[in-house]
Each structure stands twice: as structure tokens, then as C-alpha cells.
Amino acid sequence: MSSGKGHIVGGFVFLWLFLTVLSNYFFVPSAMEIVIYAAIAIMFSLWPDVDIKSIGQKLFYSIFFLTDVALIFYFKELETAAYFGLLIILPILAKHRGWTHSRITAVLLPTPLLLVPMGMYGGTLLEGLPYYFAAVTGYFSHLFFDKKLI
Ligand SMILES: [Zn+2]
């Protein structure tokens, strides 16, 4: 299974496993938390194929484009926009199923999600863990269905 739609389905399967473990061993998430975890997991289940023409590439490069436009025209942050532009080229320069399909990247790339509660409302790192693990779950679903885990 390597199509974008296949990875979305795979992301939902892994999301179901994540929510089952979360609600049985930690806490029962609210409906809004489930929606957020689902959005994060599905986005990360698509992310690794950003290095080839795919649904993930269209989605993320659309987000990158809008972010760069906002940095340039709304925030007037030209230097930040230049560095952002430099960074977002990297996945396209890499070989397919290279660093975007690495287990190390799957663990490291979502780490900024740990900081979201701190930045949004002065929360703790512990409160960021479910967002982080939702992302890692989605990421590993992609690697699993690309047979990069075995
Ligand atoms: Zn892939």
C-alpha cells in the first residue's frame, strides 16, 4: 500500500489503535481532542511522501506556500521567509524513501508538538505528549505500510 488514499486508511487504523491505548491506559480524550489527534495522525501519515508527487506533497507544499506568502506579505518577515523557503526544498532534493522514511525522523520531526501546549496556554510538556504520539503514530503507520519498519 503506497498510495495517498492507502496511507490515509492506514493512518486511521493506527489512529484507532492509538485512541484505544490512550483511553484504556491513560485518559479518555474529549471529542475535540479526538478530532485534533486524528488531524495530526492523518497529516503525519501522509508527510513522508512529501519527497514525491503525492497527496502529501500537494497538501504540505500548499501549506508551505501559504505560510511563505503570509511571512512575506503579512508579517514582513523576509529573512524568516528565506530560511523557510530553504528548508522546504530539502524533501524534494532527497531521494525517494530517504530521510523522510526514516524511523529517526519519525521520532524527531514531531517533537515541536510537545511544545504546543506551552506556547498556546502555558501548559506543560506532559500535556504535549498525546499530540506528539498522535503524530508519531501517523508517521509509523506510513512506514509500516511502506514496509520500512520490518
Ligand atoms: Zn512512502
mmCIF file of C-alpha atoms and ligand atoms in Angstrom:
data_model
loop_
_atom_site.group_PDB
_atom_site.id
_atom_site.type_symbol
_atom_site.label_atom_id
_atom_site.label_comp_id
_atom_site.label_asym_id
_atom_site.label_seq_id
_atom_site.Cartn_x
_atom_site.Cartn_y
_atom_site.Cartn_z
ATOM 1 C CA MET A 1 0.000 0.000 0.000
ATOM 2 C CA SER A 2 1.743 3.124 -1.107
ATOM 3 C CA SER A 3 -0.952 5.412 -2.484
ATOM 4 C CA GLY A 4 -2.028 8.518 -0.622
ATOM 5 C CA LYS A 5 -5.515 7.110 -0.037
ATOM 6 C CA GLY A 6 -3.995 3.880 1.265
ATOM 7 C CA HIS A 7 -1.880 5.825 3.734
ATOM 8 C CA ILE A 8 -4.947 7.766 4.912
ATOM 9 C CA VAL A 9 -6.751 4.468 5.592
ATOM 10 C CA GLY A 10 -3.618 3.112 7.289
ATOM 11 C CA GLY A 11 -3.386 6.305 9.345
ATOM 12 C CA PHE A 12 -6.965 5.783 10.566
ATOM 13 C CA VAL A 13 -6.197 2.169 11.526
ATOM 14 C CA PHE A 14 -3.172 3.262 13.574
ATOM 15 C CA LEU A 15 -5.196 6.198 14.989
ATOM 16 C CA TRP A 16 -7.796 3.713 16.236
ATOM 17 C CA LEU A 17 -5.019 1.720 17.954
ATOM 18 C CA PHE A 18 -3.593 4.934 19.473
ATOM 19 C CA LEU A 19 -7.011 6.034 20.788
ATOM 20 C CA THR A 20 -7.662 2.546 22.197
ATOM 21 C CA VAL A 21 -4.366 2.544 24.129
ATOM 22 C CA LEU A 22 -4.840 6.174 25.220
ATOM 23 C CA SER A 23 -8.367 5.696 26.553
ATOM 24 C CA ASN A 24 -7.673 2.298 28.174
ATOM 25 C CA TYR A 25 -4.377 3.149 29.904
ATOM 26 C CA PHE A 26 -4.166 6.948 30.258
ATOM 27 C CA PHE A 27 -7.282 9.113 29.825
ATOM 28 C CA VAL A 28 -10.438 9.287 27.741
ATOM 29 C CA PRO A 29 -9.996 12.138 25.244
ATOM 30 C CA SER A 30 -12.791 14.606 24.526
ATOM 31 C CA ALA A 31 -14.431 14.734 21.085
ATOM 32 C CA MET A 32 -12.378 17.837 20.220
ATOM 33 C CA GLU A 33 -9.143 16.132 21.291
ATOM 34 C CA ILE A 34 -10.017 13.112 19.129
ATOM 35 C CA VAL A 35 -10.545 15.406 16.111
ATOM 36 C CA ILE A 36 -7.180 17.102 16.730
ATOM 37 C CA TYR A 37 -5.359 13.774 17.221
ATOM 38 C CA ALA A 38 -6.980 12.455 14.029
ATOM 39 C CA ALA A 39 -5.927 15.522 12.023
ATOM 40 C CA ILE A 40 -2.347 15.254 13.319
ATOM 41 C CA ALA A 41 -2.116 11.478 12.759
ATOM 42 C CA ILE A 42 -3.508 11.657 9.216
ATOM 43 C CA MET A 43 -1.249 14.572 8.267
ATOM 44 C CA PHE A 44 1.790 12.675 9.539
ATOM 45 C CA SER A 45 0.651 9.502 7.754
ATOM 46 C CA LEU A 46 0.908 11.497 4.519
ATOM 47 C CA TRP A 47 4.034 13.530 5.320
ATOM 48 C CA PRO A 48 6.788 11.012 4.356
ATOM 49 C CA ASP A 49 5.722 11.025 0.686
ATOM 50 C CA VAL A 50 6.386 14.763 0.508
ATOM 51 C CA ASP A 51 9.518 13.712 -1.427
ATOM 52 C CA ILE A 52 7.479 12.558 -4.470
ATOM 53 C CA LYS A 53 4.367 13.687 -6.351
ATOM 54 C CA SER A 54 1.625 12.638 -3.941
ATOM 55 C CA ILE A 55 -1.359 13.800 -1.918
ATOM 56 C CA GLY A 56 1.072 14.535 0.929
ATOM 57 C CA GLN A 57 3.254 16.676 -1.281
ATOM 58 C CA LYS A 58 0.263 18.674 -2.567
ATOM 59 C CA LEU A 59 -1.044 19.164 0.973
ATOM 60 C CA PHE A 60 2.243 20.166 2.588
ATOM 61 C CA TYR A 61 3.542 22.323 -0.248
ATOM 62 C CA SER A 62 0.183 24.147 -0.295
ATOM 63 C CA ILE A 63 0.638 24.788 3.447
ATOM 64 C CA PHE A 64 4.287 25.799 2.888
ATOM 65 C CA PHE A 65 3.283 28.175 0.079
ATOM 66 C CA LEU A 66 0.578 29.868 2.163
ATOM 67 C CA THR A 67 2.957 30.116 5.120
ATOM 68 C CA ASP A 68 5.665 31.712 2.966
ATOM 69 C CA VAL A 69 3.141 34.154 1.431
ATOM 70 C CA ALA A 70 1.998 35.115 4.955
ATOM 71 C CA LEU A 71 5.614 35.551 6.126
ATOM 72 C CA ILE A 72 6.414 37.828 3.179
ATOM 73 C CA PHE A 73 3.263 39.900 2.716
ATOM 74 C CA TYR A 74 1.521 39.839 6.108
ATOM 75 C CA PHE A 75 4.313 39.544 8.683
ATOM 76 C CA LYS A 76 7.014 41.239 6.505
ATOM 77 C CA GLU A 77 9.484 38.618 7.793
ATOM 78 C CA LEU A 78 11.616 38.357 4.661
ATOM 79 C CA GLU A 79 14.613 36.731 6.330
ATOM 80 C CA THR A 80 12.418 34.116 8.042
ATOM 81 C CA ALA A 81 10.652 33.504 4.706
ATOM 82 C CA ALA A 82 14.021 32.987 3.016
ATOM 83 C CA TYR A 83 15.170 30.417 5.606
ATOM 84 C CA PHE A 84 11.745 28.730 5.499
ATOM 85 C CA GLY A 85 11.987 28.533 1.710
ATOM 86 C CA LEU A 86 15.437 26.993 2.008
ATOM 87 C CA LEU A 87 14.220 24.334 4.454
ATOM 88 C CA ILE A 88 11.140 23.313 2.470
ATOM 89 C CA ILE A 89 13.241 22.490 -0.578
ATOM 90 C CA LEU A 90 15.086 19.725 1.329
ATOM 91 C CA PRO A 91 12.479 16.918 0.971
ATOM 92 C CA ILE A 92 12.403 17.349 -2.819
ATOM 93 C CA LEU A 93 16.196 17.186 -3.088
ATOM 94 C CA ALA A 94 16.340 13.895 -1.170
ATOM 95 C CA LYS A 95 15.947 10.506 -2.819
ATOM 96 C CA HIS A 96 12.521 8.882 -2.520
ATOM 97 C CA ARG A 97 12.120 6.937 0.721
ATOM 98 C CA GLY A 98 15.281 8.529 2.085
ATOM 99 C CA TRP A 99 15.321 10.579 5.292
ATOM 100 C CA THR A 100 11.559 11.250 5.163
ATOM 101 C CA HIS A 101 11.036 7.482 5.518
ATOM 102 C CA SER A 102 13.423 7.050 8.443
ATOM 103 C CA ARG A 103 12.416 5.865 11.922
ATOM 104 C CA ILE A 104 14.713 8.506 13.415
ATOM 105 C CA THR A 105 12.871 11.243 11.507
ATOM 106 C CA ALA A 106 9.547 9.733 12.633
ATOM 107 C CA VAL A 107 10.621 10.206 16.248
ATOM 108 C CA LEU A 108 12.372 13.582 15.902
ATOM 109 C CA LEU A 109 10.254 15.556 13.421
ATOM 110 C CA PRO A 110 7.079 15.691 15.589
ATOM 111 C CA THR A 111 8.964 16.898 18.720
ATOM 112 C CA PRO A 112 7.837 20.545 18.284
ATOM 113 C CA LEU A 113 4.298 19.282 19.006
ATOM 114 C CA LEU A 114 5.446 18.704 22.604
ATOM 115 C CA LEU A 115 5.774 22.480 22.941
ATOM 116 C CA VAL A 116 2.325 23.393 21.568
ATOM 117 C CA PRO A 117 0.519 23.426 24.973
ATOM 118 C CA MET A 118 3.358 25.530 26.446
ATOM 119 C CA GLY A 119 3.100 28.072 23.649
ATOM 120 C CA MET A 120 -0.702 28.104 23.442
ATOM 121 C CA TYR A 121 -1.759 28.362 27.070
ATOM 122 C CA GLY A 122 1.271 27.909 29.322
ATOM 123 C CA GLY A 123 0.760 24.152 29.547
ATOM 124 C CA THR A 124 3.402 21.500 30.274
ATOM 125 C CA LEU A 125 5.470 19.115 28.171
ATOM 126 C CA LEU A 126 3.363 16.281 29.603
ATOM 127 C CA GLU A 127 0.253 17.847 28.046
ATOM 128 C CA GLY A 128 2.045 17.841 24.689
ATOM 129 C CA LEU A 129 2.684 14.080 24.775
ATOM 130 C CA PRO A 130 -0.674 12.995 23.260
ATOM 131 C CA TYR A 131 -0.172 15.376 20.289
ATOM 132 C CA TYR A 132 3.382 14.094 19.840
ATOM 133 C CA PHE A 133 2.333 10.437 19.999
ATOM 134 C CA ALA A 134 -0.592 11.045 17.617
ATOM 135 C CA ALA A 135 1.970 12.353 15.110
ATOM 136 C CA VAL A 136 4.420 9.502 15.718
ATOM 137 C CA THR A 137 1.534 7.029 15.332
ATOM 138 C CA GLY A 138 0.588 8.518 11.966
ATOM 139 C CA TYR A 139 4.222 8.585 10.865
ATOM 140 C CA PHE A 140 4.826 4.945 11.808
ATOM 141 C CA SER A 141 1.625 3.904 10.012
ATOM 142 C CA HIS A 142 3.196 5.263 6.831
ATOM 143 C CA LEU A 143 6.468 3.437 7.444
ATOM 144 C CA PHE A 144 4.583 0.234 8.303
ATOM 145 C CA PHE A 145 2.520 0.264 5.107
ATOM 146 C CA ASP A 146 5.596 1.167 3.045
ATOM 147 C CA LYS A 147 7.244 -1.877 4.678
ATOM 148 C CA LYS A 148 10.004 0.315 6.147
ATOM 149 C CA LEU A 149 9.520 -0.975 9.710
ATOM 150 C CA ILE A 150 10.383 -4.608 9.173
HETATM 151 ZN ZN ZN B 1 6.117 6.459 1.435
#
